mmCIF file of N, CA and C in Angstrom:
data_model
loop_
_atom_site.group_PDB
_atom_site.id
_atom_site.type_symbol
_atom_site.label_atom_id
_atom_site.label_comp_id
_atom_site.label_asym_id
_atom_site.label_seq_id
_atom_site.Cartn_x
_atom_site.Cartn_y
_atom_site.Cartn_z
ATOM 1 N N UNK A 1 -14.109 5.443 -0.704
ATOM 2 C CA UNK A 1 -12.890 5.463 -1.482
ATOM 3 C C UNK A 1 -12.346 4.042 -1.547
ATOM 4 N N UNK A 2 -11.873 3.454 -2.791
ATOM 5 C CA UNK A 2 -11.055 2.537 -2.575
ATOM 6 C C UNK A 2 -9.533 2.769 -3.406
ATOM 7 N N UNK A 3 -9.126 2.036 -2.796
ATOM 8 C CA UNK A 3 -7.449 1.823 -3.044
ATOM 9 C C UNK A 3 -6.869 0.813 -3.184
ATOM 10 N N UNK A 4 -6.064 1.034 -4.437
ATOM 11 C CA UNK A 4 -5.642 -0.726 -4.601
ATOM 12 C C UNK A 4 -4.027 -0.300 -5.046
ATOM 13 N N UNK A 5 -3.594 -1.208 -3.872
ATOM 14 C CA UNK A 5 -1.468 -1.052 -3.428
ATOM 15 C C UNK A 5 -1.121 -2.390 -4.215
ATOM 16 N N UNK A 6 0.235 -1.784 -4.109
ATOM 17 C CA UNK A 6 1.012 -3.382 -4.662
ATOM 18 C C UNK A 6 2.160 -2.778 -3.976
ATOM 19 N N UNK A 7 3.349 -3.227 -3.648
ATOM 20 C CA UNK A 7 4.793 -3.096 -3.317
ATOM 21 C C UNK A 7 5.309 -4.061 -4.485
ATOM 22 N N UNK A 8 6.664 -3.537 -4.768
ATOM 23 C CA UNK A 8 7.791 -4.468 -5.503
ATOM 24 C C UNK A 8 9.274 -4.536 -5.189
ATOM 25 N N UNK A 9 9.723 -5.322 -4.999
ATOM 26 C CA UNK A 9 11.552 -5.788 -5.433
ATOM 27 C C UNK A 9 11.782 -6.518 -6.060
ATOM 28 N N UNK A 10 12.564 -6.148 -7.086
ATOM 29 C CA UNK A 10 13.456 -7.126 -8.162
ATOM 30 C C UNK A 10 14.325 -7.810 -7.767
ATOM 31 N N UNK A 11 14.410 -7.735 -5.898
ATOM 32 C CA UNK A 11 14.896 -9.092 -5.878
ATOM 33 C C UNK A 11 14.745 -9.340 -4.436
ATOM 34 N N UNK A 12 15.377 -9.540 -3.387
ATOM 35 C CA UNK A 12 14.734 -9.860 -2.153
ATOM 36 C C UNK A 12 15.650 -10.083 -0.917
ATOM 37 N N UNK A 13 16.505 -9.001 -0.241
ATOM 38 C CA UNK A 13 15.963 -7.537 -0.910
ATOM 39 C C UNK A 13 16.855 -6.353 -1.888
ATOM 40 N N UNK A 14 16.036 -5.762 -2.336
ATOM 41 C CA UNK A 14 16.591 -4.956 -3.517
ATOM 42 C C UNK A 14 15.735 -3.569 -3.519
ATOM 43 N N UNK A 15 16.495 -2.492 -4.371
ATOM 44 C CA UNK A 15 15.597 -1.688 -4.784
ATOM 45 C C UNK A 15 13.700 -2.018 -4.841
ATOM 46 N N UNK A 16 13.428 -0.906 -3.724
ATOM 47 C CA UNK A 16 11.484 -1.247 -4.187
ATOM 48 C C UNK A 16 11.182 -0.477 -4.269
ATOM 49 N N UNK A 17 9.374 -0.466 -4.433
ATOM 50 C CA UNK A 17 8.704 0.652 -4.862
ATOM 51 C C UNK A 17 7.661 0.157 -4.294
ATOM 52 N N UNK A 18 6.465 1.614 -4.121
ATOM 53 C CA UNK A 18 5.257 1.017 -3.884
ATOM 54 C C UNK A 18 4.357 1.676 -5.154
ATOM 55 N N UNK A 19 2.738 1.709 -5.089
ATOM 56 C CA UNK A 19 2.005 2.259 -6.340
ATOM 57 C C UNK A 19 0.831 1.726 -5.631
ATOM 58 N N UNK A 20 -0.150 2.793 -5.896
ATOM 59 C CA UNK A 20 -1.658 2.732 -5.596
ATOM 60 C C UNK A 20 -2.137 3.754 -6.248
ATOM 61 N N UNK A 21 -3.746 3.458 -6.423
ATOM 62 C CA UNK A 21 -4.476 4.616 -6.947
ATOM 63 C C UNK A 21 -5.431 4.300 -5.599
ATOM 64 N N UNK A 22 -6.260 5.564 -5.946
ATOM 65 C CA UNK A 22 -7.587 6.068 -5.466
ATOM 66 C C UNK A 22 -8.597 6.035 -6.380
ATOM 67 N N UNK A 23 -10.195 5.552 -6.305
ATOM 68 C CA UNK A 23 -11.137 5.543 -6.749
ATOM 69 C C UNK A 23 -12.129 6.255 -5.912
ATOM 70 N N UNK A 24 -13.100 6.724 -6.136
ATOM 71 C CA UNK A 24 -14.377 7.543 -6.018
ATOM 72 C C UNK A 24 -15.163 6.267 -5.558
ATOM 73 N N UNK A 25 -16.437 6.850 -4.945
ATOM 74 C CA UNK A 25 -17.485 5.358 -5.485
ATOM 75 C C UNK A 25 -18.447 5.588 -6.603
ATOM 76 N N UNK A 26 -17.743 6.272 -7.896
ATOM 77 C CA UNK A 26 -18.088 6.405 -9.023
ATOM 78 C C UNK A 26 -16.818 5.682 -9.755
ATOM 79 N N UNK A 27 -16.064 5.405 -8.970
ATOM 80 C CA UNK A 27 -15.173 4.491 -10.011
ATOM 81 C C UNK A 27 -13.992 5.772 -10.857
ATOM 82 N N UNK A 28 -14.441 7.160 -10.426
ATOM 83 C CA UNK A 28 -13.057 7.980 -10.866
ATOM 84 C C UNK A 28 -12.050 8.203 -10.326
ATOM 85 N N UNK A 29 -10.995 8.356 -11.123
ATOM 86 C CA UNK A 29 -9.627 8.151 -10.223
ATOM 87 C C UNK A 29 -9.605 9.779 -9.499
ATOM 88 N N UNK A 30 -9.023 9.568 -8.178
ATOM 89 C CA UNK A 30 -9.019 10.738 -7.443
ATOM 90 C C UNK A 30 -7.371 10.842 -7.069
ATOM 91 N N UNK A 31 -6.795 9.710 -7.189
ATOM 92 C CA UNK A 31 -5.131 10.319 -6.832
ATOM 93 C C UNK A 31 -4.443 8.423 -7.241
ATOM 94 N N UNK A 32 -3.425 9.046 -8.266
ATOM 95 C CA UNK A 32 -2.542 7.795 -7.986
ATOM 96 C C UNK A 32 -1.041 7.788 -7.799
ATOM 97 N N UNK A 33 -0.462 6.912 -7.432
ATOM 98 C CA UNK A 33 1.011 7.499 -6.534
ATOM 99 C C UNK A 33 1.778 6.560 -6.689
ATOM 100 N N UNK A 34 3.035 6.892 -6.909
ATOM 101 C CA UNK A 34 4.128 5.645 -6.574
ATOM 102 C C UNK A 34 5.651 6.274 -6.166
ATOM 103 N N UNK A 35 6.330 5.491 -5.394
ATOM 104 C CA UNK A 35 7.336 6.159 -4.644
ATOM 105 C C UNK A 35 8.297 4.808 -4.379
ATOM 106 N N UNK A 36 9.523 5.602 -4.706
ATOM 107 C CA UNK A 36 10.802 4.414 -4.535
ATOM 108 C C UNK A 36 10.910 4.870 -2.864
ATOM 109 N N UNK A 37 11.219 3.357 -2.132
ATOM 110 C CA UNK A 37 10.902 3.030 -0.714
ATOM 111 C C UNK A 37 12.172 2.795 -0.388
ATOM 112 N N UNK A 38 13.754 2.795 -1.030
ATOM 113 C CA UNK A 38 14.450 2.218 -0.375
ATOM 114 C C UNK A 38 14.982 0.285 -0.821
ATOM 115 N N UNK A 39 16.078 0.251 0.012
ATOM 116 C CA UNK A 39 16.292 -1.302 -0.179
ATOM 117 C C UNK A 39 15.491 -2.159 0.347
ATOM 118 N N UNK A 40 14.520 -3.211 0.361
ATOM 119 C CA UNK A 40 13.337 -3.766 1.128
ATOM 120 C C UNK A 40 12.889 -5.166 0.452
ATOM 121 N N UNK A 41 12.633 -6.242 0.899
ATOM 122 C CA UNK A 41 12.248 -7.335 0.568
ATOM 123 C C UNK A 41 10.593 -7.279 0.028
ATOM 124 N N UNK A 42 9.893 -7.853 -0.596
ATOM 125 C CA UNK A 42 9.232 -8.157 -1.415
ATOM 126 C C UNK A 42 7.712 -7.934 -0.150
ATOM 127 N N UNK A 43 7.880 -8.527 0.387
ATOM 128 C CA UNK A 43 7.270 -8.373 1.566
ATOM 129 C C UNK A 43 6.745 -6.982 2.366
ATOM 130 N N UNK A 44 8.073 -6.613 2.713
ATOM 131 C CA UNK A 44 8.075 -5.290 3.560
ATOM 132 C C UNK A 44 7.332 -4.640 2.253
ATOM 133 N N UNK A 45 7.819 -4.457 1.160
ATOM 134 C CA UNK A 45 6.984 -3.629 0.128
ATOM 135 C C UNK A 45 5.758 -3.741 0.327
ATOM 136 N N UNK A 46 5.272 -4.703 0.131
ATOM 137 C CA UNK A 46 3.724 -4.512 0.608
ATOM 138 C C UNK A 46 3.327 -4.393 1.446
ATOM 139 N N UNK A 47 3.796 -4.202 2.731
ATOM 140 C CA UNK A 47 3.523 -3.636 3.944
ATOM 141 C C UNK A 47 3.559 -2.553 4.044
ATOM 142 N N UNK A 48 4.544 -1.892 3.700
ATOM 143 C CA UNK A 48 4.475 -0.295 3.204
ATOM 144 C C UNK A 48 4.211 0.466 2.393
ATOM 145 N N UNK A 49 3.766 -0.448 1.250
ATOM 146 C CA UNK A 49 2.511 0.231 0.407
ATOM 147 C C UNK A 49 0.969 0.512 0.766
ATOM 148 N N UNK A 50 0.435 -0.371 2.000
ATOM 149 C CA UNK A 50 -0.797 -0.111 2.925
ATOM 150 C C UNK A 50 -0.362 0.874 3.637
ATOM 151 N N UNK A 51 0.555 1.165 4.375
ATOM 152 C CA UNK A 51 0.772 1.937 5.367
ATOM 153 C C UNK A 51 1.070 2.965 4.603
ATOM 154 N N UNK A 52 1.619 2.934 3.227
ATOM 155 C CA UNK A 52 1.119 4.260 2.563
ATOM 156 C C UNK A 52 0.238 5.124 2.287
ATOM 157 N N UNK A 53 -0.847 4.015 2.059
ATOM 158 C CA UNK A 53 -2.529 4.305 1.806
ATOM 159 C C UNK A 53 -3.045 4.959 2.525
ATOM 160 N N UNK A 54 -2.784 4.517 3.822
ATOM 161 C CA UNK A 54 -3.190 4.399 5.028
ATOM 162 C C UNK A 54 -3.335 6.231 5.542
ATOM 163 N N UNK A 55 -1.611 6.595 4.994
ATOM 164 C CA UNK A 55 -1.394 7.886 5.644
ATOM 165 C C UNK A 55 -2.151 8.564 4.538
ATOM 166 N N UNK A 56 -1.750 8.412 3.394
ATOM 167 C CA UNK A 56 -2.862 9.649 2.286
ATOM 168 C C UNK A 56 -4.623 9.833 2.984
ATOM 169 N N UNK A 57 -4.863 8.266 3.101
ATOM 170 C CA UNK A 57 -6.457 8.664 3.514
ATOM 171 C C UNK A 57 -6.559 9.608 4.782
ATOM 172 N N UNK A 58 -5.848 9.416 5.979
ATOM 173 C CA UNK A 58 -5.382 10.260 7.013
ATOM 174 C C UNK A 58 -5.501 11.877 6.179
ATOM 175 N N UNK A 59 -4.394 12.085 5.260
ATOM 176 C CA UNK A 59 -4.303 13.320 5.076
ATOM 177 C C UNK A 59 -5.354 14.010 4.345
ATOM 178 N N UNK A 60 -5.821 13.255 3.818
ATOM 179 C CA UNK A 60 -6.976 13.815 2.427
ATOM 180 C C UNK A 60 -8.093 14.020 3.015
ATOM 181 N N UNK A 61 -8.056 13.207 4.496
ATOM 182 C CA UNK A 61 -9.144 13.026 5.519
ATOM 183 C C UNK A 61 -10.636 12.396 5.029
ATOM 184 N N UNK A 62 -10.168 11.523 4.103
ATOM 185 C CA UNK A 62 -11.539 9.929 3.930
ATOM 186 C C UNK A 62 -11.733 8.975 4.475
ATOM 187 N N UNK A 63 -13.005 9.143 4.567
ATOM 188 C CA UNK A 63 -13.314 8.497 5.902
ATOM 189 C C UNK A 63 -13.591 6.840 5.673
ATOM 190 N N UNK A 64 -13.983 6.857 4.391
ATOM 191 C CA UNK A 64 -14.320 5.247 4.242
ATOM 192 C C UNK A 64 -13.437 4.887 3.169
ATOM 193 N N UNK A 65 -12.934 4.314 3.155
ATOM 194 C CA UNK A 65 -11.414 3.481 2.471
ATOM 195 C C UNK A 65 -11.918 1.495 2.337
ATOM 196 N N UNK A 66 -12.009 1.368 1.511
ATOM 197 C CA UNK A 66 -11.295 -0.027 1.281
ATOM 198 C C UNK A 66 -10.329 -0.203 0.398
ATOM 199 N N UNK A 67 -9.168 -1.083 1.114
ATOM 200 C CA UNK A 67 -8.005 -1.251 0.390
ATOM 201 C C UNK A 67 -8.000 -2.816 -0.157
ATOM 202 N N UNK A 68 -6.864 -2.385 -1.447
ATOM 203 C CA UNK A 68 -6.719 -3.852 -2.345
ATOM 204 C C UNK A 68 -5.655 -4.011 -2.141
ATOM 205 N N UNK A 69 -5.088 -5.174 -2.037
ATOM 206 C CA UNK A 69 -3.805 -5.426 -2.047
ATOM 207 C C UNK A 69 -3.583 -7.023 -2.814
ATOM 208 N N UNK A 70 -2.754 -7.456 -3.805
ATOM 209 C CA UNK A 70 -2.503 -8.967 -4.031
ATOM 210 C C UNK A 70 -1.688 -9.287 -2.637
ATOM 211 N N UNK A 71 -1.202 -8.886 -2.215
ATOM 212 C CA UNK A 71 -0.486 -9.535 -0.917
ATOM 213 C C UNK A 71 -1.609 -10.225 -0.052
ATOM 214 N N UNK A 72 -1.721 -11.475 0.339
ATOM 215 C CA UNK A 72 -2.748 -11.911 1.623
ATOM 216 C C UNK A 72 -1.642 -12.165 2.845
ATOM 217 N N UNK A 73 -0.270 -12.279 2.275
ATOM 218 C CA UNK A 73 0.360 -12.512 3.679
ATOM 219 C C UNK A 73 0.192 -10.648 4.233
ATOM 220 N N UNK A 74 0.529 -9.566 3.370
ATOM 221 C CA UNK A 74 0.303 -8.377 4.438
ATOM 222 C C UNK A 74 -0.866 -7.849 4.829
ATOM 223 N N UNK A 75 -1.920 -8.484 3.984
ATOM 224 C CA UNK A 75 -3.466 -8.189 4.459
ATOM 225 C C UNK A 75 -3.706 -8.748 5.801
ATOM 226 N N UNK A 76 -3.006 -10.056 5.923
ATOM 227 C CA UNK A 76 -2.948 -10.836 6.896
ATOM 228 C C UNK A 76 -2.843 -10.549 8.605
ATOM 229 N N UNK A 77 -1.254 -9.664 8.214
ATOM 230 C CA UNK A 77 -0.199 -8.596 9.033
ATOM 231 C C UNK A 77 -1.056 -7.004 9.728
ATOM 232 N N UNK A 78 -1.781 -6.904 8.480
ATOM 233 C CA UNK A 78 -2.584 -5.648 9.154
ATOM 234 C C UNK A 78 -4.096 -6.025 10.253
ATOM 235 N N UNK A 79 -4.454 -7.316 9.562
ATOM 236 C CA UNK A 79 -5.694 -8.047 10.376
ATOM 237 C C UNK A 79 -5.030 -8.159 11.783
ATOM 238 N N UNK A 80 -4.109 -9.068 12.108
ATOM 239 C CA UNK A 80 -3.675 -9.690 13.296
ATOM 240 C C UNK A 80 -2.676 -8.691 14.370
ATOM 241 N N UNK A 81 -2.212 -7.690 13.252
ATOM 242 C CA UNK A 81 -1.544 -6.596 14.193
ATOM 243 C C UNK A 81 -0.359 -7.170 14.219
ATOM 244 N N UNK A 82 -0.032 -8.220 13.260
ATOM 245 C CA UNK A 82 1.555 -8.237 13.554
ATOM 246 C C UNK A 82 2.641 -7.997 12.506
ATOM 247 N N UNK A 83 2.852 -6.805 12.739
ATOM 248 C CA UNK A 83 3.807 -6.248 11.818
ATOM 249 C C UNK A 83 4.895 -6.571 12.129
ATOM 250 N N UNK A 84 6.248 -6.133 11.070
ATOM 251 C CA UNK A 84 7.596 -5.789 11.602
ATOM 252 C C UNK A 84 7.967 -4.868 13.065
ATOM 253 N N UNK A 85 8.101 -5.002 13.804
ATOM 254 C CA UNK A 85 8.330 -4.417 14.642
ATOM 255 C C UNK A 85 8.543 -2.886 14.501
ATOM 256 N N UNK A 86 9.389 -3.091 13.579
ATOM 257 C CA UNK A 86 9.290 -1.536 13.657
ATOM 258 C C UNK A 86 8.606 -0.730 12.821
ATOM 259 N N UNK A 87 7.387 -1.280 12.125
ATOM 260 C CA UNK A 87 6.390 -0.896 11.874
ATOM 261 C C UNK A 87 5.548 -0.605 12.731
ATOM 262 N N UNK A 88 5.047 -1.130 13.409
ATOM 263 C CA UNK A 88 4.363 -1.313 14.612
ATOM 264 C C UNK A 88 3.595 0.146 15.319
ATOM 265 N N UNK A 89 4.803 1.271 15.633
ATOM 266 C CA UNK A 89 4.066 1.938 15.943
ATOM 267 C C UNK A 89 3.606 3.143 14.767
ATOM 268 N N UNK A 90 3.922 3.068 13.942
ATOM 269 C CA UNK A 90 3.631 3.343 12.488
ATOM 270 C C UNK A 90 1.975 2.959 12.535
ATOM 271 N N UNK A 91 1.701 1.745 12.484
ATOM 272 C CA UNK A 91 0.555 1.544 12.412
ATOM 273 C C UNK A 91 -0.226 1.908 13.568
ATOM 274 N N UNK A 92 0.035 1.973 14.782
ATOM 275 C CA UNK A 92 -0.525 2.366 15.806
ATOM 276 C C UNK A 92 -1.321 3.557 15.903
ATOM 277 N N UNK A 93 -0.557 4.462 15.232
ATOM 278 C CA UNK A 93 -0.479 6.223 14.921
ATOM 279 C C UNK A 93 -1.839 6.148 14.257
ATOM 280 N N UNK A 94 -2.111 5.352 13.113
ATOM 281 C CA UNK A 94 -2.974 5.396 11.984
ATOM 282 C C UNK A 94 -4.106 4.375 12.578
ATOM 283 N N UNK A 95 -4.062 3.403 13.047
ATOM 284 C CA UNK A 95 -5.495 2.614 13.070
ATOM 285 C C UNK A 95 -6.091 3.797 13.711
ATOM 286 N N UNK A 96 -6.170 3.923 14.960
ATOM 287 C CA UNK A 96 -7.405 5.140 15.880
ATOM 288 C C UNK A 96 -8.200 6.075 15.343
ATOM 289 N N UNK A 97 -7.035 6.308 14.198
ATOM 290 C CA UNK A 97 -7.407 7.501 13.459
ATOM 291 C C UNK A 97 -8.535 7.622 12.085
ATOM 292 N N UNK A 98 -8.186 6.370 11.674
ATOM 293 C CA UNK A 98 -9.175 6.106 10.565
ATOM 294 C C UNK A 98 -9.821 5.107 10.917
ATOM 295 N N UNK A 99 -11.445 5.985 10.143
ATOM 296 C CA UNK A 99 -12.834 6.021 10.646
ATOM 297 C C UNK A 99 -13.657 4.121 10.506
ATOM 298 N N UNK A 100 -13.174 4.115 9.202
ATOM 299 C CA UNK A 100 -14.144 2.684 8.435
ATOM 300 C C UNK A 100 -13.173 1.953 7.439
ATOM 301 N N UNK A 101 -12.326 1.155 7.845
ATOM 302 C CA UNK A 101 -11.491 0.504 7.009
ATOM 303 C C UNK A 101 -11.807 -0.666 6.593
ATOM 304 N N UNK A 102 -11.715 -1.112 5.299
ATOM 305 C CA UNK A 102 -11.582 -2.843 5.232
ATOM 306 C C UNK A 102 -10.550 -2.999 4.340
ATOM 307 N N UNK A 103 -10.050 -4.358 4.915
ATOM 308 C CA UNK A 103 -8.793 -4.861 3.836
ATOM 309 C C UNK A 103 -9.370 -6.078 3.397
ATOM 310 N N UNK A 104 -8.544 -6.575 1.762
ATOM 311 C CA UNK A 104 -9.251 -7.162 0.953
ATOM 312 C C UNK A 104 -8.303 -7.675 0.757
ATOM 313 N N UNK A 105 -7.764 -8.800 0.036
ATOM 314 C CA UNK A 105 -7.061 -9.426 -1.209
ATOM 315 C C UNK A 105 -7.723 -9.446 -2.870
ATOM 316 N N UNK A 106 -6.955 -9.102 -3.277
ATOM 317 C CA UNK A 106 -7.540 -9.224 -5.133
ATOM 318 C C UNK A 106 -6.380 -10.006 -5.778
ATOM 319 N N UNK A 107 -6.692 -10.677 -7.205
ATOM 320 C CA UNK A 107 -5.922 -11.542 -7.967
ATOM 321 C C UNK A 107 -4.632 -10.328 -7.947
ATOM 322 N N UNK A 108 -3.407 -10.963 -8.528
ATOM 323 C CA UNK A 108 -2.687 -9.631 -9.040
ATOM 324 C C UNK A 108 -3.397 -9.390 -10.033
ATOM 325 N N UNK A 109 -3.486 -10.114 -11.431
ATOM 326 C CA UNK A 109 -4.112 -9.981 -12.702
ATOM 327 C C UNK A 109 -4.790 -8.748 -12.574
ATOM 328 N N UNK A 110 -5.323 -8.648 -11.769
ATOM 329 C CA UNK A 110 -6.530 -7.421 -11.136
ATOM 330 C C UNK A 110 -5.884 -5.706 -10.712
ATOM 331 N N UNK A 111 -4.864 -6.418 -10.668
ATOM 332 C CA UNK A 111 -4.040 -5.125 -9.869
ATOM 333 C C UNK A 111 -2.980 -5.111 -10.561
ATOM 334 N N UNK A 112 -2.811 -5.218 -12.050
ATOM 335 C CA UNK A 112 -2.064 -4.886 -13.014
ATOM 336 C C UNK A 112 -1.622 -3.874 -12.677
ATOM 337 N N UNK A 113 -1.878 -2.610 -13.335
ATOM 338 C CA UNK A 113 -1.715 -1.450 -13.173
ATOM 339 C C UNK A 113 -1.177 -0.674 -11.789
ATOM 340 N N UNK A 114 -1.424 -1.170 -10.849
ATOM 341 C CA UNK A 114 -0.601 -0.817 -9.584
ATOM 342 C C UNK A 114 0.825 -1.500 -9.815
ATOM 343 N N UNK A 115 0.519 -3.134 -9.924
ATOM 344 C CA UNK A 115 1.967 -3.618 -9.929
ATOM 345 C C UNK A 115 2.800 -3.062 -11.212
ATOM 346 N N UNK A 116 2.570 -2.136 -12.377
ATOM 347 C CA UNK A 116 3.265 -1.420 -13.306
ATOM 348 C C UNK A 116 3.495 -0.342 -12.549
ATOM 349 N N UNK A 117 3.336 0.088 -11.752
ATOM 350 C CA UNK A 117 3.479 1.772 -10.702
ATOM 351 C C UNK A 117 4.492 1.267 -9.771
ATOM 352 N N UNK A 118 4.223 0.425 -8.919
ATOM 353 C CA UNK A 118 5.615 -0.173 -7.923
ATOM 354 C C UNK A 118 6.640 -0.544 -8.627
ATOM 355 N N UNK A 119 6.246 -1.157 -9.739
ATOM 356 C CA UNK A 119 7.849 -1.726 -10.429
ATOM 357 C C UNK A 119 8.966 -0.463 -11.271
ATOM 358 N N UNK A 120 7.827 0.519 -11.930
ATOM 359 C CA UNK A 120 8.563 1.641 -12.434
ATOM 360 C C UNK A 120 9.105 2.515 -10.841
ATOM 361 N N UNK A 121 8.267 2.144 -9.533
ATOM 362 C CA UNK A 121 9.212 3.469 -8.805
ATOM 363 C C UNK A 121 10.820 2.455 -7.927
ATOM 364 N N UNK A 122 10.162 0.889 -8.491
ATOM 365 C CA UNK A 122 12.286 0.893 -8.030
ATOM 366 C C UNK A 122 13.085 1.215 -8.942
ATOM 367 N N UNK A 123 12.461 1.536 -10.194
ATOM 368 C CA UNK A 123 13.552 2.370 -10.623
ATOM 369 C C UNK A 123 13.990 3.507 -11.042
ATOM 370 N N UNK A 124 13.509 4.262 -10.036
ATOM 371 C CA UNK A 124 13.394 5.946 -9.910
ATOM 372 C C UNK A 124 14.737 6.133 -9.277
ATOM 373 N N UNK A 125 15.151 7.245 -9.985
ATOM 374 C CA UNK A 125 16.162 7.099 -9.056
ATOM 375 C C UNK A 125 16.191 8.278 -7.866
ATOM 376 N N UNK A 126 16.917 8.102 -6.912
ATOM 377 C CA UNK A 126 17.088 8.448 -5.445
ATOM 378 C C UNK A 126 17.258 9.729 -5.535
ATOM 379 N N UNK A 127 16.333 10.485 -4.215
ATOM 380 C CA UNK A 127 16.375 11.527 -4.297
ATOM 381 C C UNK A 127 16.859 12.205 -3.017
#
């Protein structure tokens, strides 16, 4: 499976969103998602758009995942284990659990279409 996240705020911090799809390794879409996250810096968005990923593959129970993200500073964050703190055990919960992960960086250009999914869910409104 792969997955390619983006997080957004219109400003920093402001209303965000996250957005990812799912691919097959036929390249068909199997699930795509986006969800207003709250007030959150530009940053945290993309931190919690992986840790979004993260939990669907958990639930859907797939075992091999590579994720996309334009962020390299949170690709970075998930490599080295150093999250926001209070992310932290958020991620804890989820590494053990999933089987075969890799994280990637891609252009944004590339990840158009996600970053149109995060930007429409900051402005969803609250539920």
């Amino acid at each position: 499976m792969k997955a390619n996240c983006d997080g957004a705020a219109k400003g920093n911090p402001s209303p965000a969103g996250i957005g990812a799809t799912f691919r097959d390794d036929r390249g068909e879409f199997q699930l795509v998602m986006w969800k207003k996250i709250g007030v959150n810096t530009n940053y945290l968005a993309e931190v919690l758009a992986i840790l979004e990923v993260l939990e669907v593959v958990l639930e859907r129970e797939w075992v091999n995942i590579l994720i996309e993200s334009n962020s390299s500073a949170a690709i970075k964050a998930f490599g080295t284990g150093k999250l926001p703190w209070w992310l932290t055990q958020r991620w804890e919960n989820i590494k053990g659990k999933v089987v075969n992960c890799i994280f990637t960086t891609t252009w944004r250009e590339a990840n158009f279409s996600i970053d149109l999914a995060a930007n429409k869910a900051t402005s969803m409104p609250s539920t």
